[in-house]
PDB file of C-alpha atoms and ligand atoms in Angstrom:
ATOM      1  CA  UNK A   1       7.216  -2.422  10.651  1.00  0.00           C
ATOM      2  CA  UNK A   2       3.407  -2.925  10.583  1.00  0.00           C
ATOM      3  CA  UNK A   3       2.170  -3.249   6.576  1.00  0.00           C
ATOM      4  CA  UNK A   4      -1.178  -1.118   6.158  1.00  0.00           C
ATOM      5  CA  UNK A   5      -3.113  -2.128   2.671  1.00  0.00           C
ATOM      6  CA  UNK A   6      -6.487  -1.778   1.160  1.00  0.00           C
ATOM      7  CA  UNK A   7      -7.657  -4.114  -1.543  1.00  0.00           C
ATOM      8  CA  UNK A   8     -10.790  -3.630  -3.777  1.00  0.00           C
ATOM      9  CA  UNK A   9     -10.928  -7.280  -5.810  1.00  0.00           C
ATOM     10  CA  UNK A  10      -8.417  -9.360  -3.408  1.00  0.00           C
ATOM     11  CA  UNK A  11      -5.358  -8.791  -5.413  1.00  0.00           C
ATOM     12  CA  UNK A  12      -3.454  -6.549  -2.905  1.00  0.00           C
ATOM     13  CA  UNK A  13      -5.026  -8.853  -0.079  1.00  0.00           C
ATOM     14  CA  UNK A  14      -3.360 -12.004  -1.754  1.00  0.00           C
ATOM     15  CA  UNK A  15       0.035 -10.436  -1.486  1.00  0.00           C
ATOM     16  CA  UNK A  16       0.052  -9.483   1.452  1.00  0.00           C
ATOM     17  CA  UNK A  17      -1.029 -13.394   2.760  1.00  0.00           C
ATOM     18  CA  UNK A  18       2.555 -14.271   0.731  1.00  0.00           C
ATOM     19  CA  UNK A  19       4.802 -12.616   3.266  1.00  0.00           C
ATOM     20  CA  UNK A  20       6.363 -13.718   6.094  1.00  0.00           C
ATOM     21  CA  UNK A  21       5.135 -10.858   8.646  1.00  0.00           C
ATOM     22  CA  UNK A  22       1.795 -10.540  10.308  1.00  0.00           C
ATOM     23  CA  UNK A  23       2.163  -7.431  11.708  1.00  0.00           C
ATOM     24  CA  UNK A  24      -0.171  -6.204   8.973  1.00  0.00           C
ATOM     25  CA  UNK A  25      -3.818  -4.354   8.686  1.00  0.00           C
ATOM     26  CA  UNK A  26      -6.574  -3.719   6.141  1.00  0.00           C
ATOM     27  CA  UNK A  27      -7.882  -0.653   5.969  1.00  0.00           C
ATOM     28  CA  UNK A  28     -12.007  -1.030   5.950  1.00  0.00           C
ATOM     29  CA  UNK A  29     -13.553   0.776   2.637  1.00  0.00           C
ATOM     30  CA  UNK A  30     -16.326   1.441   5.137  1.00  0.00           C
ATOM     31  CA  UNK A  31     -14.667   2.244   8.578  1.00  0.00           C
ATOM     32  CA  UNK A  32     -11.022   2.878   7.348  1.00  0.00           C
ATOM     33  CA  UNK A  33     -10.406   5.315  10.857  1.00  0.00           C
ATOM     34  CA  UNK A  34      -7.794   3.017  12.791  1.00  0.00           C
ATOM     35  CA  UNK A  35      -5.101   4.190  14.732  1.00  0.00           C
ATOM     36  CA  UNK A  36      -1.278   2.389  14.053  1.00  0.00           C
ATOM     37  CA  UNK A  37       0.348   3.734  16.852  1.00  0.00           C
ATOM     38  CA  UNK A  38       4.111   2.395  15.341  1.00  0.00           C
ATOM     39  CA  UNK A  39       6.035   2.644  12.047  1.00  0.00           C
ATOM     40  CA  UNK A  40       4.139   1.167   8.538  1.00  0.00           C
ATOM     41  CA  UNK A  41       4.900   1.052   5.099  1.00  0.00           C
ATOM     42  CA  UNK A  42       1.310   1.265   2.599  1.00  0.00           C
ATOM     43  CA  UNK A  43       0.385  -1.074  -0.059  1.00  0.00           C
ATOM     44  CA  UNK A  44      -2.371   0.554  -2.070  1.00  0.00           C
ATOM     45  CA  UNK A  45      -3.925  -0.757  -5.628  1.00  0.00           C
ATOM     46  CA  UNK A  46      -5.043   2.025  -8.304  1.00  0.00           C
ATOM     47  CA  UNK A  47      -8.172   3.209  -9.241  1.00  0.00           C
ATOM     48  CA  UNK A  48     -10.004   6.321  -9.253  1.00  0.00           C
ATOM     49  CA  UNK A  49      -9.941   8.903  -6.039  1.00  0.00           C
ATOM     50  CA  UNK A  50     -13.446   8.227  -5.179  1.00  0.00           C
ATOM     51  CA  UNK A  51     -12.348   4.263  -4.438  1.00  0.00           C
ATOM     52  CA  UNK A  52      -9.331   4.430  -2.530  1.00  0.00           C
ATOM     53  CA  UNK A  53     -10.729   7.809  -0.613  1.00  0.00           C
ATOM     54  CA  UNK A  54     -10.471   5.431   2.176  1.00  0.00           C
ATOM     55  CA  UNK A  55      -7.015   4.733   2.108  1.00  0.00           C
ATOM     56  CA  UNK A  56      -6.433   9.227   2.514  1.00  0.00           C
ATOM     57  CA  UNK A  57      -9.345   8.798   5.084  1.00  0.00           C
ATOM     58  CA  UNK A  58      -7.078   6.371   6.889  1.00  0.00           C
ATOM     59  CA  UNK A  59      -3.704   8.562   6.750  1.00  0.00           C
ATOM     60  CA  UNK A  60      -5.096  11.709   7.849  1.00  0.00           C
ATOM     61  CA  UNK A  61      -6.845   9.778  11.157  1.00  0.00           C
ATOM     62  CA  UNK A  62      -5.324  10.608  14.488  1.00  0.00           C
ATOM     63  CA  UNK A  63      -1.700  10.749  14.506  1.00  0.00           C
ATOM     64  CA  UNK A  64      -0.890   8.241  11.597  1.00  0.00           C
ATOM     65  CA  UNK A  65       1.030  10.535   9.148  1.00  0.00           C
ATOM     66  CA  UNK A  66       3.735  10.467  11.996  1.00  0.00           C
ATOM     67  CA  UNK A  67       4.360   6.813  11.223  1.00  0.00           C
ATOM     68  CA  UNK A  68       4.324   6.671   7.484  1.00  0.00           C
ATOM     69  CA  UNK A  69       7.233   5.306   6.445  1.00  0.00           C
ATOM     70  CA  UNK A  70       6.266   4.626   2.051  1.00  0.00           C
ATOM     71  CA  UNK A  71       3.743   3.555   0.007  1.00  0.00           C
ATOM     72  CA  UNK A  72       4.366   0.257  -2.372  1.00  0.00           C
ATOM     73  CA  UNK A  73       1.877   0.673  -5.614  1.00  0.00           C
ATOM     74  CA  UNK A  74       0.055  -2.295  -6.768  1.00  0.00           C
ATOM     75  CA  UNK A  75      -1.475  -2.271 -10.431  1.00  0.00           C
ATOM     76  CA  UNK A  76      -1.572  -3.252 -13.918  1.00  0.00           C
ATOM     77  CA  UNK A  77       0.794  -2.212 -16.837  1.00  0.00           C
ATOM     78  CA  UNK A  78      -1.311  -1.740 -19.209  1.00  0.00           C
ATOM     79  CA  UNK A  79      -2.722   1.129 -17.825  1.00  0.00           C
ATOM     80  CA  UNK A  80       0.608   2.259 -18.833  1.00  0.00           C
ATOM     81  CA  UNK A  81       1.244   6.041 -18.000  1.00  0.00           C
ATOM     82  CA  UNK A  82      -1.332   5.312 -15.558  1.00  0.00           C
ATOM     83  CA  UNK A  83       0.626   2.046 -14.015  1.00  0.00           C
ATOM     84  CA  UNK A  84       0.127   3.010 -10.180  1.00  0.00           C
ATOM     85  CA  UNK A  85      -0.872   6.428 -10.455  1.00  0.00           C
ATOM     86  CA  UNK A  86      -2.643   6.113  -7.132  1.00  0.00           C
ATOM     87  CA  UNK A  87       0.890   5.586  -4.993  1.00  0.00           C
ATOM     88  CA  UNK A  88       2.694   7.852  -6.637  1.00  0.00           C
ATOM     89  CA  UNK A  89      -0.521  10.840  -5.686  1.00  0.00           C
ATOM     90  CA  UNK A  90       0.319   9.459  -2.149  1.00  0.00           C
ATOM     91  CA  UNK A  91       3.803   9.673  -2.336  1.00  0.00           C
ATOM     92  CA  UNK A  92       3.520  13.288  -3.919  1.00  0.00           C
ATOM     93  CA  UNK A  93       0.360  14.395  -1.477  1.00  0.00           C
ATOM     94  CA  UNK A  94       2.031  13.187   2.115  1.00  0.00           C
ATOM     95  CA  UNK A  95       5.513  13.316   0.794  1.00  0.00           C
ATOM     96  CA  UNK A  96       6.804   9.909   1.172  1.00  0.00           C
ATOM     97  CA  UNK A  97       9.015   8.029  -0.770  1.00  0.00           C
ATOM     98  CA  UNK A  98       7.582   5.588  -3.597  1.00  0.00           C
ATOM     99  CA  UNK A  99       9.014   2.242  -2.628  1.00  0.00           C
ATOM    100  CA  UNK A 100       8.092  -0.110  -5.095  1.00  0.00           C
ATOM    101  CA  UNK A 101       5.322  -1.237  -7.388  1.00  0.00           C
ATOM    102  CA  UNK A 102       4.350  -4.213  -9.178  1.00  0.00           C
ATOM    103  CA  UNK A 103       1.705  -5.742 -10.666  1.00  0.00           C
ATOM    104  CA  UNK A 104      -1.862  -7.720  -9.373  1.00  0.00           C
ATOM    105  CA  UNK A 105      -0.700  -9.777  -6.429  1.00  0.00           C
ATOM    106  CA  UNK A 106       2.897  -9.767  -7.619  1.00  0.00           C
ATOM    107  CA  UNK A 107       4.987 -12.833  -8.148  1.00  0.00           C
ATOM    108  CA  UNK A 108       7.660 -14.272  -5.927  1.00  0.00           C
ATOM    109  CA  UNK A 109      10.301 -11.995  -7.253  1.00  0.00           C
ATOM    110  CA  UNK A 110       8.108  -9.546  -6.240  1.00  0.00           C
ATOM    111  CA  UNK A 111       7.710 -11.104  -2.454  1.00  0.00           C
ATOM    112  CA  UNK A 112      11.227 -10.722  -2.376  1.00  0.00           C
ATOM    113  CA  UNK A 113      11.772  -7.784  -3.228  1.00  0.00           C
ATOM    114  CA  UNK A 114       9.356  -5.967  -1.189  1.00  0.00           C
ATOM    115  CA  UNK A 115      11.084  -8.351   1.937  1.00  0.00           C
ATOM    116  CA  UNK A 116      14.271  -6.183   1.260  1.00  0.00           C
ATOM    117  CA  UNK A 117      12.578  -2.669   0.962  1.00  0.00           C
ATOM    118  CA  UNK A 118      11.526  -3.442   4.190  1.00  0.00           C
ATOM    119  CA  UNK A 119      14.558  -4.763   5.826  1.00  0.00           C
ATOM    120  CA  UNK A 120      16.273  -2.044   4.350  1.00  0.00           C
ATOM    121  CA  UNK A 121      14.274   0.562   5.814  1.00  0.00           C
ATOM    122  CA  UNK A 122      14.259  -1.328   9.721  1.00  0.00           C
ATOM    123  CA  UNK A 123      17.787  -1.496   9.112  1.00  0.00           C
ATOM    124  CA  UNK A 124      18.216   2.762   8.101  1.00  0.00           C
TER     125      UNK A 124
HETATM  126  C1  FMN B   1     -11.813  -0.256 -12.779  1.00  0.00           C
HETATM  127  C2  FMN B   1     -10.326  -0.490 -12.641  1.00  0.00           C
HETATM  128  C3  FMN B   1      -9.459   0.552 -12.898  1.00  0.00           C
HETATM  129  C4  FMN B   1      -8.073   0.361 -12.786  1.00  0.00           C
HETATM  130  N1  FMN B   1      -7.223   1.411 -13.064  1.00  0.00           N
HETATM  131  C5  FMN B   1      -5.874   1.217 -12.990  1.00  0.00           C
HETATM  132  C6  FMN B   1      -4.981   2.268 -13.323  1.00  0.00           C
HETATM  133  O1  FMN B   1      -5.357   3.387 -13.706  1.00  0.00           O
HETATM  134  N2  FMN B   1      -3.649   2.026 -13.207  1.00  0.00           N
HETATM  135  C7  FMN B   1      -3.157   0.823 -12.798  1.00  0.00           C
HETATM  136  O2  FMN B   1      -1.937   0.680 -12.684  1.00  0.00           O
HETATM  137  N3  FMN B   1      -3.998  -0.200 -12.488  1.00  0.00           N
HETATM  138  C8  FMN B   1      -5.340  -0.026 -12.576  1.00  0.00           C
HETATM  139  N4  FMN B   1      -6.186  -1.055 -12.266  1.00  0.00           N
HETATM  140  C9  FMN B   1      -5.614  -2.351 -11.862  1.00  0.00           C
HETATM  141  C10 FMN B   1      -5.685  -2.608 -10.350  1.00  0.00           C
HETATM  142  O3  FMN B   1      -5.119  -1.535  -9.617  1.00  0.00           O
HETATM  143  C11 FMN B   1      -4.880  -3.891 -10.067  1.00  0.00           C
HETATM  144  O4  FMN B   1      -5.541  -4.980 -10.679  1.00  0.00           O
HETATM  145  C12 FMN B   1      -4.699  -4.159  -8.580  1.00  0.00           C
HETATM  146  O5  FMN B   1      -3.844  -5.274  -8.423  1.00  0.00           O
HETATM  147  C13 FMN B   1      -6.036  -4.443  -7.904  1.00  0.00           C
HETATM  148  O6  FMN B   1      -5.820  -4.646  -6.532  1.00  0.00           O
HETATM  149  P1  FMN B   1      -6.983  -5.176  -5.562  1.00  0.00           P
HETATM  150  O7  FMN B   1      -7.513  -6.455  -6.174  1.00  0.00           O
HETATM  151  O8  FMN B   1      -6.318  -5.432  -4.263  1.00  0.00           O
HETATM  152  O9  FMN B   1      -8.048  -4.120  -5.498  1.00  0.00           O
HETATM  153  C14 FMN B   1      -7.556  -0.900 -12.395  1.00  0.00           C
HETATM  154  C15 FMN B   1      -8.452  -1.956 -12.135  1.00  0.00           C
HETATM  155  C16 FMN B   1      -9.823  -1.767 -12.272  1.00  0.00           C
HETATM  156  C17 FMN B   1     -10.746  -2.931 -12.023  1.00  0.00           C
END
């Protein structure tokens, strides 16, 4: 399972360098069109649309909606009703499931518990 994720301030980014896997790519704010080719679960922070437009730029290239497995949300509580609003449009807009979602770069609970989501889903 390749992990796709886009980070604005290096939060998302410094996740992703906790886990074990590095089968992983960052989508490029500026050239985001890259082809997976295989099976990936998205980790995408939350701001407005016109910031992570990059992230929908990268989904909708080539054939990449065929291999879009979840998205993860990354964000900050106390935006509170609006705590990872961006993965849950995703998950709405290309009709994937909403895996998980925690906070900044997450803590080790966190690394842990994304580890499973993703066994889980190689193992399905
Ligand atoms: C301008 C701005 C707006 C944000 N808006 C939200 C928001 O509406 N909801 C939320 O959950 N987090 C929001 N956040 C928090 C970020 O999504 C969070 O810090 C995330 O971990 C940043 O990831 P990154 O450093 O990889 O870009 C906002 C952060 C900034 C700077």
């Amino acid at each position: 399972m390749k992990i796709v994720y886009f980070s604005v301030t290096g939060q998302t980014r410094r996740f992703i360098k906790k886990l074990t896997t590095t089968n992983v790519h960052e989508i490029d704010a500026v050239d985001p069109d890259y082809q997976v080719g295989e099976p990936f679960i998205l980790v995408v922070p939350t701001y407005e649309a016109a910031i992570t437009a990059p992230v929908n730029d990268f989904l909708e290239y080539a054939n990449n909606l065929q291999y879009f497995k979840g998205v993860v949300g990354t964000g900050n509580r106390n935006f509170a009703e609006l705590f990872i609003f961006t993965a849950k449009d995703i998950a709405r807009d290309y009709q994937v499931p909403l895996l998980y979602a925690f906070e900044f770069s997450g803590t080790d609970q966190d690394v842990l518990n994304f580890q499973k989501v993703v066994n889980d889903i190689e193992s399905a």
